[in-house]
Amino acid sequence: MAYELPALPYDYDALDPVISKSTLEFHHDKHHAGYVSKYNAAVAGTDYDSQSIEEVLKAAAKDPSQAGLFNNAAQSWNHTFYWNSMAPNGGGTPSGAIAEKIDSDFGGFDKFAEEFKQAGATQFGSGWAWLVLDGGQLKVTQSSNASNPLTEGQTPLLTIDVWEHAYYLDYQNARPAYIDVFVEKLINWEFAAKNLEEAS
Ligand code: MN3
């Protein structure tokens, strides 16, 4: 079924100066909108048309002839998830159940932060870094291009987009600087905690 481009969950200038208004305008209104429009054009009138976008991306991931559909489905989904993974005045350390689980599964918040930053920084080329729940265990993963943990049976809790279009206007080639400030000032821990609660 058609996927509707969601509005950003905050104003375009709400993450400034960490992520500029200009970056969010291009990223949401051009990149994300482009994936959504290509996705809707690709599913219209096909057998996939009755399925949710999550069902489509999981099915298309298994069918090499549907690589284009998968890419646009996953990129539509991934970007919505990314907008929700950030919040104005976010970042820092979480509290509650997710904090306890990070402590037990990573050996402390600092270890998680180090692993997450490393995953984003070392993803060669375009892609994503994720905090996921995998078989009851929190893990940090990285994925290339549009790839999405749902196709691996994992539950995404939060993500960072490390495609150059996510940071180039603000940080040029300094991807690690963008990732550092994402962890320090942007992570929406309430969103990640809600995803963990729903999956547990
Ligand atoms: Mn992007």
mmCIF file of C-alpha atoms and ligand atoms in Angstrom:
data_model
loop_
_atom_site.group_PDB
_atom_site.id
_atom_site.type_symbol
_atom_site.label_atom_id
_atom_site.label_comp_id
_atom_site.label_asym_id
_atom_site.label_seq_id
_atom_site.Cartn_x
_atom_site.Cartn_y
_atom_site.Cartn_z
ATOM 1 C CA MET A 1 0.000 0.000 0.000
ATOM 2 C CA ALA A 2 1.110 3.547 -0.521
ATOM 3 C CA TYR A 3 3.529 4.853 2.072
ATOM 4 C CA GLU A 4 2.971 8.409 3.186
ATOM 5 C CA LEU A 5 6.037 10.598 3.699
ATOM 6 C CA PRO A 6 5.791 11.550 7.382
ATOM 7 C CA ALA A 7 6.461 15.120 8.449
ATOM 8 C CA LEU A 8 9.616 15.545 10.510
ATOM 9 C CA PRO A 9 8.764 15.008 14.198
ATOM 10 C CA TYR A 10 10.296 18.475 14.944
ATOM 11 C CA ASP A 11 10.861 21.775 13.160
ATOM 12 C CA TYR A 12 13.476 21.949 10.398
ATOM 13 C CA ASP A 13 15.657 24.183 12.565
ATOM 14 C CA ALA A 14 15.128 22.188 15.788
ATOM 15 C CA LEU A 15 18.432 20.294 15.580
ATOM 16 C CA ASP A 16 20.497 23.312 14.541
ATOM 17 C CA PRO A 17 23.485 23.737 14.833
ATOM 18 C CA VAL A 18 24.141 20.009 15.249
ATOM 19 C CA ILE A 19 22.232 19.312 12.045
ATOM 20 C CA SER A 20 21.346 22.414 10.076
ATOM 21 C CA LYS A 21 17.972 23.414 8.731
ATOM 22 C CA SER A 22 19.427 23.174 5.242
ATOM 23 C CA THR A 23 20.535 19.567 5.747
ATOM 24 C CA LEU A 24 17.100 18.571 7.088
ATOM 25 C CA GLU A 25 15.327 20.326 4.228
ATOM 26 C CA PHE A 26 17.383 18.525 1.573
ATOM 27 C CA HIS A 27 17.463 15.232 3.452
ATOM 28 C CA HIS A 28 13.744 15.042 4.227
ATOM 29 C CA ASP A 29 12.169 16.967 1.353
ATOM 30 C CA LYS A 30 14.425 15.695 -1.444
ATOM 31 C CA HIS A 31 16.144 12.434 -0.444
ATOM 32 C CA HIS A 32 13.472 10.846 1.741
ATOM 33 C CA ALA A 33 10.632 12.172 -0.411
ATOM 34 C CA GLY A 34 12.381 10.731 -3.474
ATOM 35 C CA TYR A 35 12.599 7.234 -1.990
ATOM 36 C CA VAL A 36 8.930 7.363 -0.932
ATOM 37 C CA SER A 37 7.752 8.501 -4.333
ATOM 38 C CA LYS A 38 9.774 5.790 -6.125
ATOM 39 C CA TYR A 39 8.495 3.185 -3.653
ATOM 40 C CA ASN A 40 4.867 4.149 -4.221
ATOM 41 C CA ALA A 41 5.333 4.081 -7.986
ATOM 42 C CA ALA A 42 6.978 0.628 -7.761
ATOM 43 C CA VAL A 43 4.325 -1.085 -5.596
ATOM 44 C CA ALA A 44 1.246 0.394 -7.261
ATOM 45 C CA GLY A 45 -0.731 -2.324 -9.011
ATOM 46 C CA THR A 46 1.583 -5.187 -7.930
ATOM 47 C CA ASP A 47 1.033 -8.102 -5.537
ATOM 48 C CA TYR A 48 2.972 -6.076 -2.955
ATOM 49 C CA ASP A 49 0.325 -3.367 -2.983
ATOM 50 C CA SER A 50 -1.735 -4.999 -0.206
ATOM 51 C CA GLN A 51 1.237 -5.350 2.162
ATOM 52 C CA SER A 52 2.730 -3.050 4.767
ATOM 53 C CA ILE A 53 6.096 -1.511 3.939
ATOM 54 C CA GLU A 54 7.757 -3.773 6.544
ATOM 55 C CA GLU A 55 6.291 -6.855 4.835
ATOM 56 C CA VAL A 56 7.364 -5.563 1.428
ATOM 57 C CA LEU A 57 10.938 -4.859 2.425
ATOM 58 C CA LYS A 58 11.322 -8.280 4.082
ATOM 59 C CA ALA A 59 9.888 -10.071 1.035
ATOM 60 C CA ALA A 60 11.793 -7.994 -1.526
ATOM 61 C CA ALA A 61 15.082 -8.587 0.358
ATOM 62 C CA LYS A 62 14.776 -12.305 -0.488
ATOM 63 C CA ASP A 63 14.153 -11.733 -4.193
ATOM 64 C CA PRO A 64 17.164 -10.492 -6.186
ATOM 65 C CA SER A 65 14.854 -9.390 -9.005
ATOM 66 C CA GLN A 66 13.252 -6.906 -6.571
ATOM 67 C CA ALA A 67 16.439 -5.070 -5.565
ATOM 68 C CA GLY A 68 15.075 -1.713 -6.701
ATOM 69 C CA LEU A 69 11.834 -2.176 -4.777
ATOM 70 C CA PHE A 70 13.785 -3.284 -1.703
ATOM 71 C CA ASN A 71 16.072 -0.247 -1.853
ATOM 72 C CA ASN A 72 13.212 2.244 -2.017
ATOM 73 C CA ALA A 73 11.100 0.410 0.585
ATOM 74 C CA ALA A 74 13.991 0.137 3.027
ATOM 75 C CA GLN A 75 15.182 3.710 2.453
ATOM 76 C CA SER A 76 11.617 4.993 3.009
ATOM 77 C CA TRP A 77 11.395 3.046 6.284
ATOM 78 C CA ASN A 78 14.973 3.736 7.430
ATOM 79 C CA HIS A 79 14.606 7.505 7.108
ATOM 80 C CA THR A 80 11.371 7.637 9.113
ATOM 81 C CA PHE A 81 13.132 5.583 11.775
ATOM 82 C CA TYR A 82 16.158 7.908 11.658
ATOM 83 C CA TRP A 83 14.072 11.077 12.154
ATOM 84 C CA ASN A 84 12.558 9.446 15.236
ATOM 85 C CA SER A 85 15.978 8.363 16.488
ATOM 86 C CA MET A 86 16.861 12.045 17.033
ATOM 87 C CA ALA A 87 15.375 14.694 19.290
ATOM 88 C CA PRO A 88 16.212 18.304 20.102
ATOM 89 C CA ASN A 89 18.191 18.231 23.375
ATOM 90 C CA GLY A 90 18.639 14.471 23.000
ATOM 91 C CA GLY A 91 21.800 12.456 23.448
ATOM 92 C CA GLY A 92 23.747 11.743 26.576
ATOM 93 C CA THR A 93 23.070 8.739 28.761
ATOM 94 C CA PRO A 94 19.702 6.967 28.953
ATOM 95 C CA SER A 95 17.975 5.906 32.155
ATOM 96 C CA GLY A 96 15.648 3.101 33.201
ATOM 97 C CA ALA A 97 15.399 -0.363 31.663
ATOM 98 C CA ILE A 98 17.351 0.453 28.493
ATOM 99 C CA ALA A 99 20.236 1.856 30.544
ATOM 100 C CA GLU A 100 20.363 -1.320 32.620
ATOM 101 C CA LYS A 101 20.290 -3.484 29.499
ATOM 102 C CA ILE A 102 23.079 -1.428 27.884
ATOM 103 C CA ASP A 103 25.133 -1.903 31.050
ATOM 104 C CA SER A 104 24.610 -5.656 31.094
ATOM 105 C CA ASP A 105 24.931 -6.310 27.325
ATOM 106 C CA PHE A 106 27.785 -3.908 26.487
ATOM 107 C CA GLY A 107 29.513 -3.550 29.846
ATOM 108 C CA GLY A 108 28.554 0.104 30.288
ATOM 109 C CA PHE A 109 27.325 3.089 28.320
ATOM 110 C CA ASP A 110 30.821 4.133 27.251
ATOM 111 C CA LYS A 111 31.408 0.741 25.657
ATOM 112 C CA PHE A 112 28.120 1.035 23.761
ATOM 113 C CA ALA A 113 28.979 4.572 22.606
ATOM 114 C CA GLU A 114 32.415 3.483 21.440
ATOM 115 C CA GLU A 115 30.997 0.530 19.501
ATOM 116 C CA PHE A 116 28.213 2.602 17.933
ATOM 117 C CA LYS A 117 30.600 5.368 16.844
ATOM 118 C CA GLN A 118 33.005 2.781 15.452
ATOM 119 C CA ALA A 119 30.209 1.058 13.495
ATOM 120 C CA GLY A 120 29.156 4.349 11.895
ATOM 121 C CA ALA A 121 32.675 5.521 11.172
ATOM 122 C CA THR A 122 33.864 2.242 9.625
ATOM 123 C CA GLN A 123 30.808 1.567 7.443
ATOM 124 C CA PHE A 124 32.588 1.793 4.078
ATOM 125 C CA GLY A 125 30.600 3.942 1.673
ATOM 126 C CA SER A 126 26.921 4.609 2.260
ATOM 127 C CA GLY A 127 24.910 2.958 4.989
ATOM 128 C CA TRP A 128 23.646 2.954 8.536
ATOM 129 C CA ALA A 129 24.670 2.040 12.086
ATOM 130 C CA TRP A 130 22.053 0.517 14.372
ATOM 131 C CA LEU A 131 21.300 -0.437 17.942
ATOM 132 C CA VAL A 132 19.229 -3.615 17.644
ATOM 133 C CA LEU A 133 17.717 -6.310 19.816
ATOM 134 C CA ASP A 134 18.827 -9.682 18.490
ATOM 135 C CA GLY A 135 17.648 -12.832 20.274
ATOM 136 C CA GLY A 136 17.117 -10.875 23.489
ATOM 137 C CA GLN A 137 20.552 -9.272 23.319
ATOM 138 C CA LEU A 138 21.407 -5.663 22.451
ATOM 139 C CA LYS A 139 23.882 -5.379 19.598
ATOM 140 C CA VAL A 140 25.427 -2.644 17.490
ATOM 141 C CA THR A 141 25.408 -3.398 13.772
ATOM 142 C CA GLN A 142 26.243 -1.598 10.541
ATOM 143 C CA SER A 143 24.539 -1.987 7.199
ATOM 144 C CA SER A 144 25.381 -0.868 3.696
ATOM 145 C CA ASN A 145 23.227 1.231 1.384
ATOM 146 C CA ALA A 146 19.550 0.512 2.201
ATOM 147 C CA SER A 147 20.044 -2.682 4.229
ATOM 148 C CA ASN A 148 17.799 -3.013 7.252
ATOM 149 C CA PRO A 149 18.002 -5.245 10.375
ATOM 150 C CA LEU A 150 14.348 -6.347 9.988
ATOM 151 C CA THR A 151 15.518 -8.627 7.170
ATOM 152 C CA GLU A 152 17.886 -10.338 9.656
ATOM 153 C CA GLY A 153 15.127 -10.965 12.205
ATOM 154 C CA GLN A 154 16.503 -8.215 14.441
ATOM 155 C CA THR A 155 14.486 -5.422 16.060
ATOM 156 C CA PRO A 156 15.927 -1.954 15.379
ATOM 157 C CA LEU A 157 15.961 0.348 18.428
ATOM 158 C CA LEU A 158 17.739 3.352 16.908
ATOM 159 C CA THR A 159 19.781 4.285 13.872
ATOM 160 C CA ILE A 160 22.130 6.850 12.388
ATOM 161 C CA ASP A 161 22.273 7.569 8.673
ATOM 162 C CA VAL A 162 25.912 7.704 7.572
ATOM 163 C CA TRP A 163 25.273 8.385 3.880
ATOM 164 C CA GLU A 164 27.218 11.533 2.974
ATOM 165 C CA HIS A 165 23.972 13.440 2.312
ATOM 166 C CA ALA A 166 23.202 13.174 6.062
ATOM 167 C CA TYR A 167 26.206 15.247 7.130
ATOM 168 C CA TYR A 168 28.157 16.694 4.199
ATOM 169 C CA LEU A 169 26.666 20.215 4.269
ATOM 170 C CA ASP A 170 27.475 20.528 7.988
ATOM 171 C CA TYR A 171 30.614 18.407 8.483
ATOM 172 C CA GLN A 172 31.981 17.854 4.947
ATOM 173 C CA ASN A 173 34.114 14.705 5.066
ATOM 174 C CA ALA A 174 34.286 14.566 8.897
ATOM 175 C CA ARG A 175 31.842 11.712 9.416
ATOM 176 C CA PRO A 176 33.214 10.864 12.910
ATOM 177 C CA ALA A 177 32.492 14.439 14.103
ATOM 178 C CA TYR A 178 28.844 14.052 12.996
ATOM 179 C CA ILE A 179 28.574 10.685 14.767
ATOM 180 C CA ASP A 180 30.136 12.028 17.988
ATOM 181 C CA VAL A 181 27.659 14.870 18.199
ATOM 182 C CA PHE A 182 24.762 12.560 17.269
ATOM 183 C CA VAL A 183 25.586 10.441 20.338
ATOM 184 C CA GLU A 184 26.220 13.426 22.589
ATOM 185 C CA LYS A 185 23.319 15.667 21.582
ATOM 186 C CA LEU A 186 20.745 13.952 19.380
ATOM 187 C CA ILE A 187 19.884 10.368 20.336
ATOM 188 C CA ASN A 188 16.207 10.079 21.240
ATOM 189 C CA TRP A 189 16.526 7.608 24.127
ATOM 190 C CA GLU A 190 12.775 7.694 24.779
ATOM 191 C CA PHE A 191 12.207 6.336 21.271
ATOM 192 C CA ALA A 192 14.823 3.591 21.731
ATOM 193 C CA ALA A 193 13.376 2.702 25.157
ATOM 194 C CA LYS A 194 9.863 2.454 23.702
ATOM 195 C CA ASN A 195 11.137 0.176 20.897
ATOM 196 C CA LEU A 196 12.888 -2.032 23.450
ATOM 197 C CA GLU A 197 9.777 -2.207 25.644
ATOM 198 C CA GLU A 198 7.568 -3.159 22.689
ATOM 199 C CA ALA A 199 9.999 -5.881 21.628
ATOM 200 C CA SER A 200 10.512 -7.375 25.084
HETATM 201 MN MN MN3 B 1 19.642 9.584 4.145
#
